[in-house]
Short mmCIF file of C-alpha atoms in Angstrom, two decimals:
data_model
loop_
_atom_site.label_atom_id
_atom_site.label_comp_id
_atom_site.label_asym_id
_atom_site.label_seq_id
_atom_site.Cartn_x
_atom_site.Cartn_y
_atom_site.Cartn_z
CA UNK A 1 45.24 3.74 -39.25
CA UNK A 2 43.19 0.78 -37.96
CA UNK A 3 39.69 1.27 -38.80
CA UNK A 4 37.84 1.64 -35.29
CA UNK A 5 33.71 1.69 -35.52
CA UNK A 6 32.27 4.80 -33.09
CA UNK A 7 29.25 3.64 -30.98
CA UNK A 8 29.75 6.70 -29.09
CA UNK A 9 27.36 9.60 -29.32
CA UNK A 10 29.39 12.01 -31.47
CA UNK A 11 31.34 12.23 -33.19
CA UNK A 12 30.34 9.61 -35.63
CA UNK A 13 31.35 7.59 -38.19
CA UNK A 14 30.49 9.85 -41.39
CA UNK A 15 30.80 8.59 -45.13
CA UNK A 16 34.15 8.79 -47.56
CA UNK A 17 32.72 12.39 -49.06
CA UNK A 18 32.42 13.61 -46.10
CA UNK A 19 36.20 13.34 -44.85
CA UNK A 20 37.72 13.81 -47.91
CA UNK A 21 35.35 17.28 -48.03
CA UNK A 22 37.85 18.47 -45.55
CA UNK A 23 40.35 19.24 -48.72
CA UNK A 24 38.90 21.72 -50.20
CA UNK A 25 41.03 24.60 -51.21
CA UNK A 26 42.47 26.99 -49.15
CA UNK A 27 39.93 30.26 -48.90
CA UNK A 28 39.74 33.37 -46.80
CA UNK A 29 36.93 34.05 -44.87
CA UNK A 30 36.28 37.37 -45.85
CA UNK A 31 36.05 36.92 -49.68
CA UNK A 32 32.89 35.99 -51.44
CA UNK A 33 33.54 32.37 -52.12
CA UNK A 34 33.28 31.87 -48.43
CA UNK A 35 30.15 33.88 -48.56
CA UNK A 36 28.16 31.84 -51.20
CA UNK A 37 29.57 28.80 -49.10
CA UNK A 38 28.01 30.06 -45.58
CA UNK A 39 24.83 31.59 -47.11
CA UNK A 40 24.22 27.77 -48.53
CA UNK A 41 25.31 25.93 -45.14
CA UNK A 42 22.83 28.37 -43.17
CA UNK A 43 19.75 27.73 -45.76
CA UNK A 44 20.22 23.98 -45.73
CA UNK A 45 20.63 24.32 -41.94
CA UNK A 46 17.03 26.85 -41.64
CA UNK A 47 15.28 24.89 -44.25
CA UNK A 48 16.40 21.03 -42.70
CA UNK A 49 14.67 22.47 -39.01
CA UNK A 50 11.24 23.43 -40.42
CA UNK A 51 12.01 27.11 -40.27
CA UNK A 52 11.79 28.62 -43.87
CA UNK A 53 9.85 31.98 -43.87
CA UNK A 54 9.96 31.93 -40.23
CA UNK A 55 13.14 31.79 -38.40
CA UNK A 56 16.79 32.26 -39.69
CA UNK A 57 20.48 30.13 -38.62
CA UNK A 58 23.59 31.53 -36.88
CA UNK A 59 26.45 28.67 -37.57
CA UNK A 60 29.62 28.88 -35.09
CA UNK A 61 32.71 27.23 -35.41
CA UNK A 62 32.15 25.84 -31.25
CA UNK A 63 30.86 22.21 -29.81
CA UNK A 64 27.22 21.81 -29.57
CA UNK A 65 27.41 23.21 -25.77
CA UNK A 66 29.24 26.30 -27.43
CA UNK A 67 25.42 26.61 -29.40
CA UNK A 68 23.05 25.94 -26.70
CA UNK A 69 25.19 28.15 -24.87
CA UNK A 70 24.76 31.39 -26.99
CA UNK A 71 20.98 30.28 -27.08
CA UNK A 72 20.44 30.61 -23.65
CA UNK A 73 22.90 33.53 -23.31
CA UNK A 74 21.34 35.82 -25.80
CA UNK A 75 17.41 34.25 -25.84
CA UNK A 76 16.98 35.46 -21.70
CA UNK A 77 17.21 39.41 -22.07
CA UNK A 78 18.07 41.08 -18.74
CA UNK A 79 14.71 40.62 -16.53
CA UNK A 80 13.97 37.26 -18.17
CA UNK A 81 13.85 34.10 -15.54
CA UNK A 82 14.44 30.84 -16.84
CA UNK A 83 12.69 27.69 -15.74
CA UNK A 84 15.25 24.46 -16.64
CA UNK A 85 13.67 21.19 -17.42
CA UNK A 86 15.56 18.70 -16.29
CA UNK A 87 15.68 14.43 -16.42
CA UNK A 88 19.34 14.39 -17.16
CA UNK A 89 22.82 15.44 -17.09
CA UNK A 90 22.12 18.18 -19.97
CA UNK A 91 19.19 19.53 -18.97
CA UNK A 92 21.20 19.92 -15.93
CA UNK A 93 23.88 21.78 -18.05
CA UNK A 94 21.76 23.69 -19.67
CA UNK A 95 20.76 25.30 -16.02
CA UNK A 96 24.31 25.64 -14.78
CA UNK A 97 25.09 27.95 -18.39
CA UNK A 98 22.21 30.08 -17.55
CA UNK A 99 23.56 30.12 -14.05
CA UNK A 100 26.73 31.58 -15.13
CA UNK A 101 25.54 33.83 -17.18
CA UNK A 102 24.34 35.48 -13.92
CA UNK A 103 20.54 34.76 -15.51
CA UNK A 104 17.86 33.77 -12.54
CA UNK A 105 17.04 30.43 -12.75
CA UNK A 106 14.07 27.55 -11.38
CA UNK A 107 14.35 24.59 -11.51
CA UNK A 108 12.11 21.47 -13.03
CA UNK A 109 13.74 17.86 -12.00
CA UNK A 110 12.43 14.65 -12.48
CA UNK A 111 14.52 11.83 -11.94
CA UNK A 112 17.31 10.82 -14.31
CA UNK A 113 15.07 8.52 -17.17
CA UNK A 114 12.05 9.60 -16.30
CA UNK A 115 9.58 11.29 -18.75
CA UNK A 116 8.67 14.94 -18.69
CA UNK A 117 5.37 15.28 -18.26
CA UNK A 118 3.82 18.38 -20.88
CA UNK A 119 1.03 18.78 -18.29
CA UNK A 120 3.55 18.93 -15.26
CA UNK A 121 4.76 22.28 -17.01
CA UNK A 122 1.85 23.92 -18.28
CA UNK A 123 1.20 23.65 -13.97
CA UNK A 124 4.17 24.69 -13.32
CA UNK A 125 4.28 28.04 -15.90
CA UNK A 126 0.82 28.44 -14.47
CA UNK A 127 2.08 28.98 -10.79
CA UNK A 128 5.83 30.91 -11.78
CA UNK A 129 4.09 34.36 -13.54
CA UNK A 130 7.78 35.45 -13.16
CA UNK A 131 9.27 32.70 -15.76
CA UNK A 132 9.91 34.22 -19.40
CA UNK A 133 12.13 31.48 -21.20
CA UNK A 134 11.69 27.45 -20.53
CA UNK A 135 14.92 25.42 -21.47
CA UNK A 136 14.46 21.65 -22.80
CA UNK A 137 16.90 18.86 -24.12
CA UNK A 138 14.86 17.10 -26.82
CA UNK A 139 17.38 14.10 -26.94
CA UNK A 140 18.68 13.43 -23.53
CA UNK A 141 21.91 11.52 -23.75
CA UNK A 142 22.97 10.82 -20.68
CA UNK A 143 20.27 8.24 -19.97
CA UNK A 144 18.89 7.94 -24.38
CA UNK A 145 15.33 9.64 -23.63
CA UNK A 146 13.51 11.44 -26.09
CA UNK A 147 11.91 13.77 -24.50
CA UNK A 148 8.14 15.17 -25.94
CA UNK A 149 9.35 18.47 -27.89
CA UNK A 150 5.99 18.59 -29.35
CA UNK A 151 3.58 18.20 -26.07
CA UNK A 152 6.44 20.71 -24.02
CA UNK A 153 6.67 23.24 -26.66
CA UNK A 154 2.71 23.49 -26.99
CA UNK A 155 2.40 24.12 -23.57
CA UNK A 156 5.21 26.51 -23.43
CA UNK A 157 3.63 28.44 -26.60
CA UNK A 158 0.19 28.21 -24.61
CA UNK A 159 1.94 30.02 -21.52
CA UNK A 160 3.15 32.71 -23.55
CA UNK A 161 6.53 31.89 -22.72
CA UNK A 162 9.33 31.22 -25.41
CA UNK A 163 11.45 27.57 -25.51
CA UNK A 164 15.25 26.98 -25.95
CA UNK A 165 15.70 23.25 -27.44
CA UNK A 166 18.89 21.42 -27.24
CA UNK A 167 18.86 19.34 -30.45
CA UNK A 168 22.00 18.68 -30.50
CA UNK A 169 21.95 15.27 -30.33
CA UNK A 170 18.50 14.59 -32.25
CA UNK A 171 18.37 17.26 -35.26
CA UNK A 172 19.16 14.95 -38.59
CA UNK A 173 17.38 11.90 -36.88
CA UNK A 174 14.12 13.00 -34.71
CA UNK A 175 11.44 14.94 -35.45
CA UNK A 176 12.05 18.62 -35.37
CA UNK A 177 9.82 20.95 -36.70
CA UNK A 178 10.89 24.69 -35.43
CA UNK A 179 7.82 26.46 -37.15
CA UNK A 180 4.99 23.89 -36.22
CA UNK A 181 6.27 23.27 -32.72
CA UNK A 182 6.95 26.09 -31.61
CA UNK A 183 10.34 26.30 -30.94
CA UNK A 184 11.98 30.11 -30.54
CA UNK A 185 15.32 28.59 -30.57
CA UNK A 186 17.15 25.33 -31.16
CA UNK A 187 20.91 24.25 -30.99
CA UNK A 188 22.64 22.27 -32.76
CA UNK A 189 25.55 20.47 -34.29
CA UNK A 190 27.31 18.89 -37.19
CA UNK A 191 29.05 15.53 -35.90
CA UNK A 192 26.50 13.56 -34.99
CA UNK A 193 23.02 13.17 -36.22
CA UNK A 194 23.71 15.49 -39.45
CA UNK A 195 27.19 12.82 -40.11
CA UNK A 196 29.56 16.07 -40.31
CA UNK A 197 32.95 16.24 -39.27
CA UNK A 198 33.37 18.01 -35.11
CA UNK A 199 33.95 21.72 -35.23
CA UNK A 200 30.55 23.75 -35.94
CA UNK A 201 27.23 23.71 -34.60
CA UNK A 202 24.76 26.26 -35.50
CA UNK A 203 21.65 27.92 -33.44
CA UNK A 204 18.16 28.44 -35.51
CA UNK A 205 16.02 30.85 -34.12
CA UNK A 206 12.97 33.50 -35.05
CA UNK A 207 14.39 35.57 -37.28
CA UNK A 208 12.16 38.48 -35.83
CA UNK A 209 13.70 37.53 -32.56
CA UNK A 210 17.17 37.49 -34.02
CA UNK A 211 16.93 41.20 -34.90
CA UNK A 212 16.05 41.97 -31.25
CA UNK A 213 18.95 41.07 -30.53
CA UNK A 214 20.02 44.47 -32.08
CA UNK A 215 21.00 46.75 -29.62
CA UNK A 216 20.79 44.47 -26.47
CA UNK A 217 23.91 44.07 -24.26
CA UNK A 218 25.43 40.61 -25.07
CA UNK A 219 26.25 38.24 -22.29
CA UNK A 220 29.72 37.24 -23.25
CA UNK A 221 31.23 37.96 -26.63
CA UNK A 222 32.15 34.76 -28.85
CA UNK A 223 28.64 33.40 -27.64
CA UNK A 224 26.42 36.76 -28.41
CA UNK A 225 24.30 35.74 -31.86
CA UNK A 226 23.60 38.93 -32.08
CA UNK A 227 26.84 40.11 -33.15
CA UNK A 228 27.66 36.90 -35.15
CA UNK A 229 23.68 37.80 -37.10
CA UNK A 230 24.54 40.82 -38.24
CA UNK A 231 27.63 39.22 -39.38
CA UNK A 232 26.22 36.31 -41.10
CA UNK A 233 23.06 37.48 -42.26
CA UNK A 234 23.94 41.31 -43.50
CA UNK A 235 27.22 41.29 -44.10
CA UNK A 236 27.34 37.63 -45.71
CA UNK A 237 30.31 36.93 -43.17
CA UNK A 238 31.16 34.77 -40.19
CA UNK A 239 32.47 37.53 -37.28
CA UNK A 240 35.43 35.43 -36.36
CA UNK A 241 37.79 33.29 -38.26
CA UNK A 242 35.85 29.51 -38.74
CA UNK A 243 36.70 26.41 -39.39
CA UNK A 244 36.43 26.82 -43.11
CA UNK A 245 37.47 23.17 -43.90
CA UNK A 246 34.43 21.92 -41.93
CA UNK A 247 31.81 23.89 -43.69
CA UNK A 248 32.78 21.74 -47.06
CA UNK A 249 32.30 18.82 -45.01
CA UNK A 250 28.80 19.89 -43.40
CA UNK A 251 27.64 21.10 -47.10
CA UNK A 252 28.08 17.51 -48.33
CA UNK A 253 26.71 15.61 -45.10
CA UNK A 254 23.56 18.08 -45.73
CA UNK A 255 23.34 17.15 -49.45
CA UNK A 256 23.86 13.43 -47.90
CA UNK A 257 20.95 13.95 -45.60
CA UNK A 258 18.23 15.90 -48.38
CA UNK A 259 18.46 12.84 -50.61
CA UNK A 260 18.04 10.26 -47.15
CA UNK A 261 15.54 12.37 -45.61
CA UNK A 262 15.17 13.19 -41.83
CA UNK A 263 12.50 9.86 -41.76
CA UNK A 264 14.94 7.81 -43.98
CA UNK A 265 17.51 8.09 -41.81
CA UNK A 266 15.52 7.94 -38.02
CA UNK A 267 14.45 4.81 -40.00
CA UNK A 268 18.02 3.56 -40.84
CA UNK A 269 18.94 4.34 -37.04
CA UNK A 270 15.67 2.79 -36.47
CA UNK A 271 16.74 -0.86 -37.57
CA UNK A 272 20.56 -0.53 -36.24
CA UNK A 273 18.97 0.19 -32.94
CA UNK A 274 16.56 -3.09 -33.11
CA UNK A 275 19.25 -4.96 -34.33
CA UNK A 276 21.39 -4.03 -31.42
CA UNK A 277 18.71 -3.83 -28.43
CA UNK A 278 17.55 -7.44 -29.79
CA UNK A 279 20.67 -8.70 -29.50
CA UNK A 280 21.07 -7.20 -26.15
CA UNK A 281 18.37 -8.62 -24.60
CA UNK A 282 19.13 -12.32 -26.15
CA UNK A 283 22.15 -11.92 -24.29
CA UNK A 284 20.58 -10.65 -20.74
CA UNK A 285 21.65 -7.32 -20.46
CA UNK A 286 18.98 -4.63 -19.12
CA UNK A 287 18.38 -2.45 -21.75
CA UNK A 288 16.98 0.87 -20.06
CA UNK A 289 13.98 2.92 -20.34
CA UNK A 290 10.22 1.75 -22.14
CA UNK A 291 10.36 1.39 -25.63
CA UNK A 292 7.95 4.89 -26.41
CA UNK A 293 10.76 6.73 -24.53
CA UNK A 294 14.22 5.96 -26.47
CA UNK A 295 15.63 7.69 -29.07
CA UNK A 296 16.27 6.17 -32.01
CA UNK A 297 20.06 6.71 -32.13
CA UNK A 298 21.33 5.78 -28.63
CA UNK A 299 20.73 2.71 -25.87
CA UNK A 300 21.51 2.51 -23.09
CA UNK A 301 22.38 -0.14 -20.61
CA UNK A 302 23.42 -2.02 -17.29
CA UNK A 303 26.56 -2.92 -17.36
CA UNK A 304 27.87 -6.87 -16.87
CA UNK A 305 28.25 -7.92 -13.68
CA UNK A 306 31.77 -7.85 -12.13
CA UNK A 307 32.74 -6.03 -14.82
CA UNK A 308 33.18 -2.70 -14.34
CA UNK A 309 33.06 -0.08 -17.02
CA UNK A 310 36.85 0.92 -17.91
CA UNK A 311 37.38 -3.03 -18.29
CA UNK A 312 34.72 -3.31 -20.65
CA UNK A 313 36.07 -0.12 -23.05
CA UNK A 314 39.28 -1.36 -22.72
CA UNK A 315 38.45 -5.11 -24.01
CA UNK A 316 35.88 -3.79 -26.99
CA UNK A 317 38.45 -1.11 -27.86
CA UNK A 318 41.38 -3.95 -28.12
CA UNK A 319 38.58 -5.14 -30.61
CA UNK A 320 38.02 -2.16 -32.73
CA UNK A 321 35.12 -0.87 -30.84
CA UNK A 322 33.98 2.38 -29.05
CA UNK A 323 31.38 2.61 -26.58
CA UNK A 324 30.66 5.60 -24.16
CA UNK A 325 30.89 5.46 -20.41
CA UNK A 326 27.53 6.87 -18.35
CA UNK A 327 27.35 9.85 -16.32
CA UNK A 328 27.79 11.05 -12.42
CA UNK A 329 25.11 8.30 -10.23
CA UNK A 330 25.37 6.23 -13.48
CA UNK A 331 29.09 5.67 -14.22
CA UNK A 332 29.44 2.63 -12.60
CA UNK A 333 26.20 0.81 -13.28
CA UNK A 334 25.55 1.55 -17.08
CA UNK A 335 26.96 2.73 -19.98
CA UNK A 336 25.81 3.75 -23.49
CA UNK A 337 25.65 2.18 -27.26
CA UNK A 338 25.20 4.81 -30.30
CA UNK A 339 23.99 4.38 -33.24
CA UNK A 340 24.32 7.20 -35.16
CA UNK A 341 25.94 7.90 -38.37
CA UNK A 342 26.99 6.00 -40.96
CA UNK A 343 26.96 2.62 -39.40
CA UNK A 344 26.30 -0.60 -40.82
CA UNK A 345 24.32 -3.94 -39.83
CA UNK A 346 27.36 -6.19 -40.01
CA UNK A 347 28.88 -3.73 -37.49
CA UNK A 348 26.45 -4.25 -35.20
CA UNK A 349 26.54 -7.81 -35.36
CA UNK A 350 30.61 -7.88 -34.86
CA UNK A 351 30.27 -5.55 -32.39
CA UNK A 352 28.09 -7.95 -30.33
CA UNK A 353 30.18 -10.76 -31.43
CA UNK A 354 32.94 -8.76 -29.58
CA UNK A 355 30.80 -7.87 -26.66
CA UNK A 356 30.31 -11.74 -26.03
CA UNK A 357 34.04 -12.30 -26.20
CA UNK A 358 34.75 -9.88 -23.35
CA UNK A 359 31.72 -10.40 -21.42
CA UNK A 360 33.32 -14.18 -21.76
CA UNK A 361 37.39 -13.36 -20.58
CA UNK A 362 35.60 -11.87 -17.62
CA UNK A 363 35.78 -13.75 -14.23
CA UNK A 364 32.41 -14.54 -12.72
CA UNK A 365 30.13 -13.60 -15.38
CA UNK A 366 30.05 -15.29 -18.82
CA UNK A 367 27.54 -15.07 -21.84
CA UNK A 368 25.32 -18.25 -20.03
CA UNK A 369 25.13 -16.13 -16.69
CA UNK A 370 24.77 -12.61 -18.74
CA UNK A 371 21.12 -15.18 -20.45
CA UNK A 372 19.80 -15.76 -17.08
CA UNK A 373 19.87 -11.99 -15.73
CA UNK A 374 17.27 -10.42 -16.86
CA UNK A 375 16.05 -7.31 -15.70
CA UNK A 376 12.43 -5.77 -15.67
CA UNK A 377 12.88 -2.00 -15.52
CA UNK A 378 15.33 0.43 -15.82
CA UNK A 379 18.10 0.63 -13.09
CA UNK A 380 18.10 4.60 -12.88
CA UNK A 381 14.37 5.40 -12.95
CA UNK A 382 14.53 5.46 -9.27
CA UNK A 383 16.82 7.97 -9.11
CA UNK A 384 16.35 10.59 -6.04
CA UNK A 385 14.76 13.82 -6.88
CA UNK A 386 17.35 16.71 -6.24
CA UNK A 387 15.90 18.87 -3.25
#
């Protein structure tokens, strides 16, 4: 197959040795060999998230959303109430997950592309004593916003509530330390900043909270973390048949990450993002968000005038590059470019050249027009607040 450069925020470009690991031997998931592999991966993920000694990890064969659902459905007791922090699509998704399980929800909303202020969250918690749990998306990929995990975690802990974090697009790149930050439940995935293959996700949670799930009726069946934790932590086997080859690949990916370090990966992604954003700015594209609010691995920007996303995507795909559409009310005005995975600086430069070709081939626009078209802020920062 012709090589395609993935500039979407997962699944990402992976190393040859990660893909080659998928060809490991056929293995029964009930054998000790797999139990040892499962234990190693669980240990590595717990350590990666800063939870050694306080937290434990459950690995699931699912998308990252599956892990988020398992965390929300399992964390909240029958009498619990959730406050969902929403400034993008995935914050809204956490609310929808809670509602799908009949969990009472209170909403804390700000417009897409605006940061969540920890002081406002603290005030809302003081006014809502019935709230037991708070949900937060760390890297809100609908806008490329990196939310203030340490600050919000601090006020949630000070208020005596439990925090459930969607770190699907941040763990492995951004700073995540569940013990230091006071995160009770964290959901992640293998196929984004961990640079593993799609198909595995995980929940890292306080060990005592996982143990406390014993005897509590679970919401759903395959998303019941109590069931998974009993099987993995006590019996050393998965509760159900897992994606065995993907475990081989994830172990290799985690080994690579340990060598590079999270700080090193964040720096590498940041260099790629700076190269991309500088090139986009030179071409007159409006890059969204204040620099301090941007994640290291994703950039959101306006579409060129006169060029819809479908046409842009098709033109870039024909040249070997895949970008990502924006969601919902941003779909017709913005798109996203990721710099996660094993992307190189040469590939970023080649992408910018391909973008020039696509824009130049579009009637009513061109590189010169784009350079003259400069904006002062993100077009989505003034999205209306839902009632």
